[in-house]
Tab-separated table of C-alpha atoms in Angstrom:
chain	number	residue	atom	x	y	z
A	1	UNK	CA	1.022	-21.264	-72.015
A	2	UNK	CA	2.201	-18.064	-73.639
A	3	UNK	CA	4.572	-15.773	-71.736
A	4	UNK	CA	2.008	-12.973	-71.970
A	5	UNK	CA	-0.660	-15.155	-70.344
A	6	UNK	CA	1.247	-15.516	-67.075
A	7	UNK	CA	0.676	-12.890	-64.401
A	8	UNK	CA	3.591	-10.662	-63.464
A	9	UNK	CA	4.927	-11.680	-60.043
A	10	UNK	CA	4.517	-8.983	-57.406
A	11	UNK	CA	5.751	-10.846	-54.345
A	12	UNK	CA	9.323	-12.090	-54.039
A	13	UNK	CA	10.466	-14.213	-51.116
A	14	UNK	CA	14.152	-13.714	-50.268
A	15	UNK	CA	14.258	-16.755	-48.059
A	16	UNK	CA	15.560	-17.258	-44.558
A	17	UNK	CA	17.005	-14.345	-42.645
A	18	UNK	CA	19.854	-16.351	-41.112
A	19	UNK	CA	22.325	-18.718	-42.820
A	20	UNK	CA	21.801	-22.482	-42.664
A	21	UNK	CA	24.411	-23.081	-39.948
A	22	UNK	CA	22.776	-20.536	-37.632
A	23	UNK	CA	19.321	-22.021	-38.310
A	24	UNK	CA	20.624	-25.490	-37.406
A	25	UNK	CA	21.845	-24.049	-34.099
A	26	UNK	CA	18.353	-22.589	-33.691
A	27	UNK	CA	16.791	-26.033	-34.155
A	28	UNK	CA	19.195	-27.495	-31.589
A	29	UNK	CA	18.167	-24.706	-29.190
A	30	UNK	CA	14.564	-25.646	-29.909
A	31	UNK	CA	15.203	-29.215	-28.740
A	32	UNK	CA	16.998	-28.018	-25.597
A	33	UNK	CA	14.200	-25.531	-24.890
A	34	UNK	CA	11.594	-28.272	-25.078
A	35	UNK	CA	13.674	-30.420	-22.728
A	36	UNK	CA	13.982	-27.504	-20.299
A	37	UNK	CA	10.228	-26.956	-20.398
A	38	UNK	CA	9.563	-30.645	-19.768
A	39	UNK	CA	11.931	-30.612	-16.773
A	40	UNK	CA	10.035	-27.688	-15.249
A	41	UNK	CA	12.553	-24.918	-15.900
A	42	UNK	CA	10.004	-22.588	-17.449
A	43	UNK	CA	11.986	-19.335	-17.420
A	44	UNK	CA	15.101	-20.784	-19.090
A	45	UNK	CA	13.036	-23.003	-21.405
A	46	UNK	CA	10.778	-20.126	-22.437
A	47	UNK	CA	13.737	-17.836	-23.189
A	48	UNK	CA	15.493	-20.549	-25.195
A	49	UNK	CA	12.258	-21.357	-27.019
A	50	UNK	CA	11.786	-17.718	-28.029
A	51	UNK	CA	15.415	-17.457	-29.208
A	52	UNK	CA	15.176	-20.744	-31.130
A	53	UNK	CA	11.948	-19.736	-32.878
A	54	UNK	CA	13.389	-16.306	-33.670
A	55	UNK	CA	16.487	-17.800	-35.300
A	56	UNK	CA	14.784	-20.712	-37.045
A	57	UNK	CA	11.684	-19.047	-38.474
A	58	UNK	CA	12.649	-15.535	-39.633
A	59	UNK	CA	12.536	-14.686	-43.336
A	60	UNK	CA	12.394	-11.661	-45.623
A	61	UNK	CA	10.908	-10.581	-48.915
A	62	UNK	CA	9.540	-7.807	-51.137
A	63	UNK	CA	5.970	-6.987	-52.179
A	64	UNK	CA	5.050	-4.624	-54.980
A	65	UNK	CA	1.738	-2.804	-54.578
A	66	UNK	CA	0.803	-1.387	-57.978
A	67	UNK	CA	-2.448	0.181	-56.726
A	68	UNK	CA	-0.654	2.365	-54.140
A	69	UNK	CA	2.543	2.592	-56.235
A	70	UNK	CA	4.667	1.298	-53.360
A	71	UNK	CA	7.296	-1.328	-52.742
A	72	UNK	CA	7.319	-2.972	-49.336
A	73	UNK	CA	10.477	-4.666	-48.041
A	74	UNK	CA	9.677	-6.850	-45.030
A	75	UNK	CA	11.242	-9.120	-42.464
A	76	UNK	CA	8.944	-11.671	-40.819
A	77	UNK	CA	10.214	-12.572	-37.362
A	78	UNK	CA	9.011	-15.849	-35.843
A	79	UNK	CA	7.293	-16.479	-39.178
A	80	UNK	CA	4.373	-14.118	-38.600
A	81	UNK	CA	5.499	-10.792	-37.028
A	82	UNK	CA	6.081	-8.609	-40.086
A	83	UNK	CA	8.074	-5.417	-39.965
A	84	UNK	CA	8.094	-3.634	-43.294
A	85	UNK	CA	9.572	-0.544	-44.850
A	86	UNK	CA	7.538	1.005	-47.658
A	87	UNK	CA	8.675	3.427	-50.312
A	88	UNK	CA	7.189	4.800	-53.492
A	89	UNK	CA	8.625	3.521	-56.733
A	90	UNK	CA	7.652	6.686	-58.627
A	91	UNK	CA	11.116	8.214	-57.996
A	92	UNK	CA	12.739	5.148	-59.562
A	93	UNK	CA	12.959	5.367	-63.358
A	94	UNK	CA	15.160	2.495	-64.542
A	95	UNK	CA	15.164	-1.266	-64.056
A	96	UNK	CA	17.920	-3.694	-64.989
A	97	UNK	CA	19.606	-7.007	-64.217
A	98	UNK	CA	22.961	-6.740	-62.451
A	99	UNK	CA	25.267	-9.771	-62.175
A	100	UNK	CA	26.843	-10.315	-58.767
A	101	UNK	CA	29.206	-12.777	-57.194
A	102	UNK	CA	28.318	-14.208	-53.780
A	103	UNK	CA	31.168	-15.932	-51.947
A	104	UNK	CA	31.131	-17.826	-48.678
A	105	UNK	CA	34.400	-18.635	-46.911
A	106	UNK	CA	34.712	-21.474	-44.411
A	107	UNK	CA	37.859	-21.918	-42.313
A	108	UNK	CA	38.981	-25.177	-40.747
A	109	UNK	CA	41.677	-25.256	-38.061
A	110	UNK	CA	42.795	-21.747	-39.062
A	111	UNK	CA	44.893	-23.336	-41.837
A	112	UNK	CA	42.523	-24.442	-44.562
A	113	UNK	CA	40.000	-22.137	-46.100
A	114	UNK	CA	37.326	-23.152	-48.580
A	115	UNK	CA	35.607	-20.486	-50.644
A	116	UNK	CA	32.315	-21.280	-52.330
A	117	UNK	CA	31.367	-18.797	-55.058
A	118	UNK	CA	27.949	-18.524	-56.681
A	119	UNK	CA	26.874	-16.130	-59.393
A	120	UNK	CA	23.465	-14.515	-59.115
A	121	UNK	CA	21.560	-11.940	-61.112
A	122	UNK	CA	19.792	-9.148	-59.223
A	123	UNK	CA	16.743	-7.247	-60.435
A	124	UNK	CA	17.514	-3.635	-59.475
A	125	UNK	CA	15.700	-0.321	-59.683
A	126	UNK	CA	17.539	2.984	-60.176
A	127	UNK	CA	16.689	6.660	-59.855
A	128	UNK	CA	17.200	8.909	-62.860
A	129	UNK	CA	20.629	9.995	-61.588
A	130	UNK	CA	21.657	6.358	-60.832
A	131	UNK	CA	22.603	7.423	-57.271
A	132	UNK	CA	19.975	5.251	-55.552
A	133	UNK	CA	19.712	1.516	-56.228
A	134	UNK	CA	17.048	-0.792	-54.800
A	135	UNK	CA	17.439	-4.552	-55.189
A	136	UNK	CA	14.167	-6.427	-55.607
A	137	UNK	CA	15.175	-10.082	-55.940
A	138	UNK	CA	18.066	-12.366	-56.953
A	139	UNK	CA	17.859	-15.160	-59.522
A	140	UNK	CA	20.162	-18.046	-60.392
A	141	UNK	CA	19.954	-17.560	-64.174
A	142	UNK	CA	20.187	-14.431	-66.290
A	143	UNK	CA	17.347	-15.510	-68.577
A	144	UNK	CA	14.895	-15.821	-65.693
A	145	UNK	CA	16.000	-12.485	-64.228
A	146	UNK	CA	15.702	-10.748	-67.604
A	147	UNK	CA	12.230	-12.191	-68.190
A	148	UNK	CA	10.939	-10.967	-64.806
A	149	UNK	CA	12.671	-7.604	-65.264
A	150	UNK	CA	11.044	-6.916	-68.615
A	151	UNK	CA	7.641	-7.855	-67.181
A	152	UNK	CA	8.177	-5.569	-64.185
A	153	UNK	CA	9.367	-2.735	-66.456
A	154	UNK	CA	6.078	-2.892	-68.312
A	155	UNK	CA	4.003	-3.214	-65.120
A	156	UNK	CA	5.770	-0.386	-63.240
A	157	UNK	CA	6.189	1.803	-66.348
A	158	UNK	CA	9.978	1.951	-66.020
A	159	UNK	CA	12.740	2.007	-68.598
A	160	UNK	CA	14.595	-1.282	-68.991
A	161	UNK	CA	18.272	-1.174	-69.977
A	162	UNK	CA	21.089	-3.668	-70.293
A	163	UNK	CA	23.450	-3.071	-67.385
A	164	UNK	CA	26.896	-1.779	-68.295
A	165	UNK	CA	29.071	-0.502	-65.418
A	166	UNK	CA	30.868	1.961	-67.681
A	167	UNK	CA	27.602	3.648	-68.728
A	168	UNK	CA	26.511	3.948	-65.093
A	169	UNK	CA	29.929	5.365	-64.128
A	170	UNK	CA	29.697	7.927	-66.922
A	171	UNK	CA	26.213	8.936	-65.777
A	172	UNK	CA	27.383	9.303	-62.147
A	173	UNK	CA	30.494	11.356	-62.912
A	174	UNK	CA	29.013	13.309	-65.811
A	175	UNK	CA	31.946	12.580	-68.127
A	176	UNK	CA	33.333	9.826	-70.337
A	177	UNK	CA	35.498	7.201	-68.737
């Protein structure tokens, strides 16, 4: 299949809203809530069930609506209650791939600390002045992020550029760095 034959993705799922450790606690709450409901404690069981479902089944994402020229960022609570924020992408002129480092620190006994670092590549939209940045989605590899970015640039009629922090800094300050 040719790269031009594939449709341009317009919906990007960001994944779960809470980290894995918190979701595991949510699943444990789910078990306790079911036990509470079986024992007849409906008020406590119902509250714990709601909290467990809220923690365990909340996720977020982005949808691009080309017909209305809008981008919708949403959070789906309990898996189906969607709260979204929509904005027009007409004020955004540039699209690029920005590398970022995501680190997670875990402490054990207040003495040992383990830091896990991952590198991701974000598809970002910028205004003409580079003062507003909107992140669409993160990818694990630069090639995948660049491929999606070039497809989105064509679809949204934006200018694609290779990200260079010095160029952006010069544009923001109005002088050479």
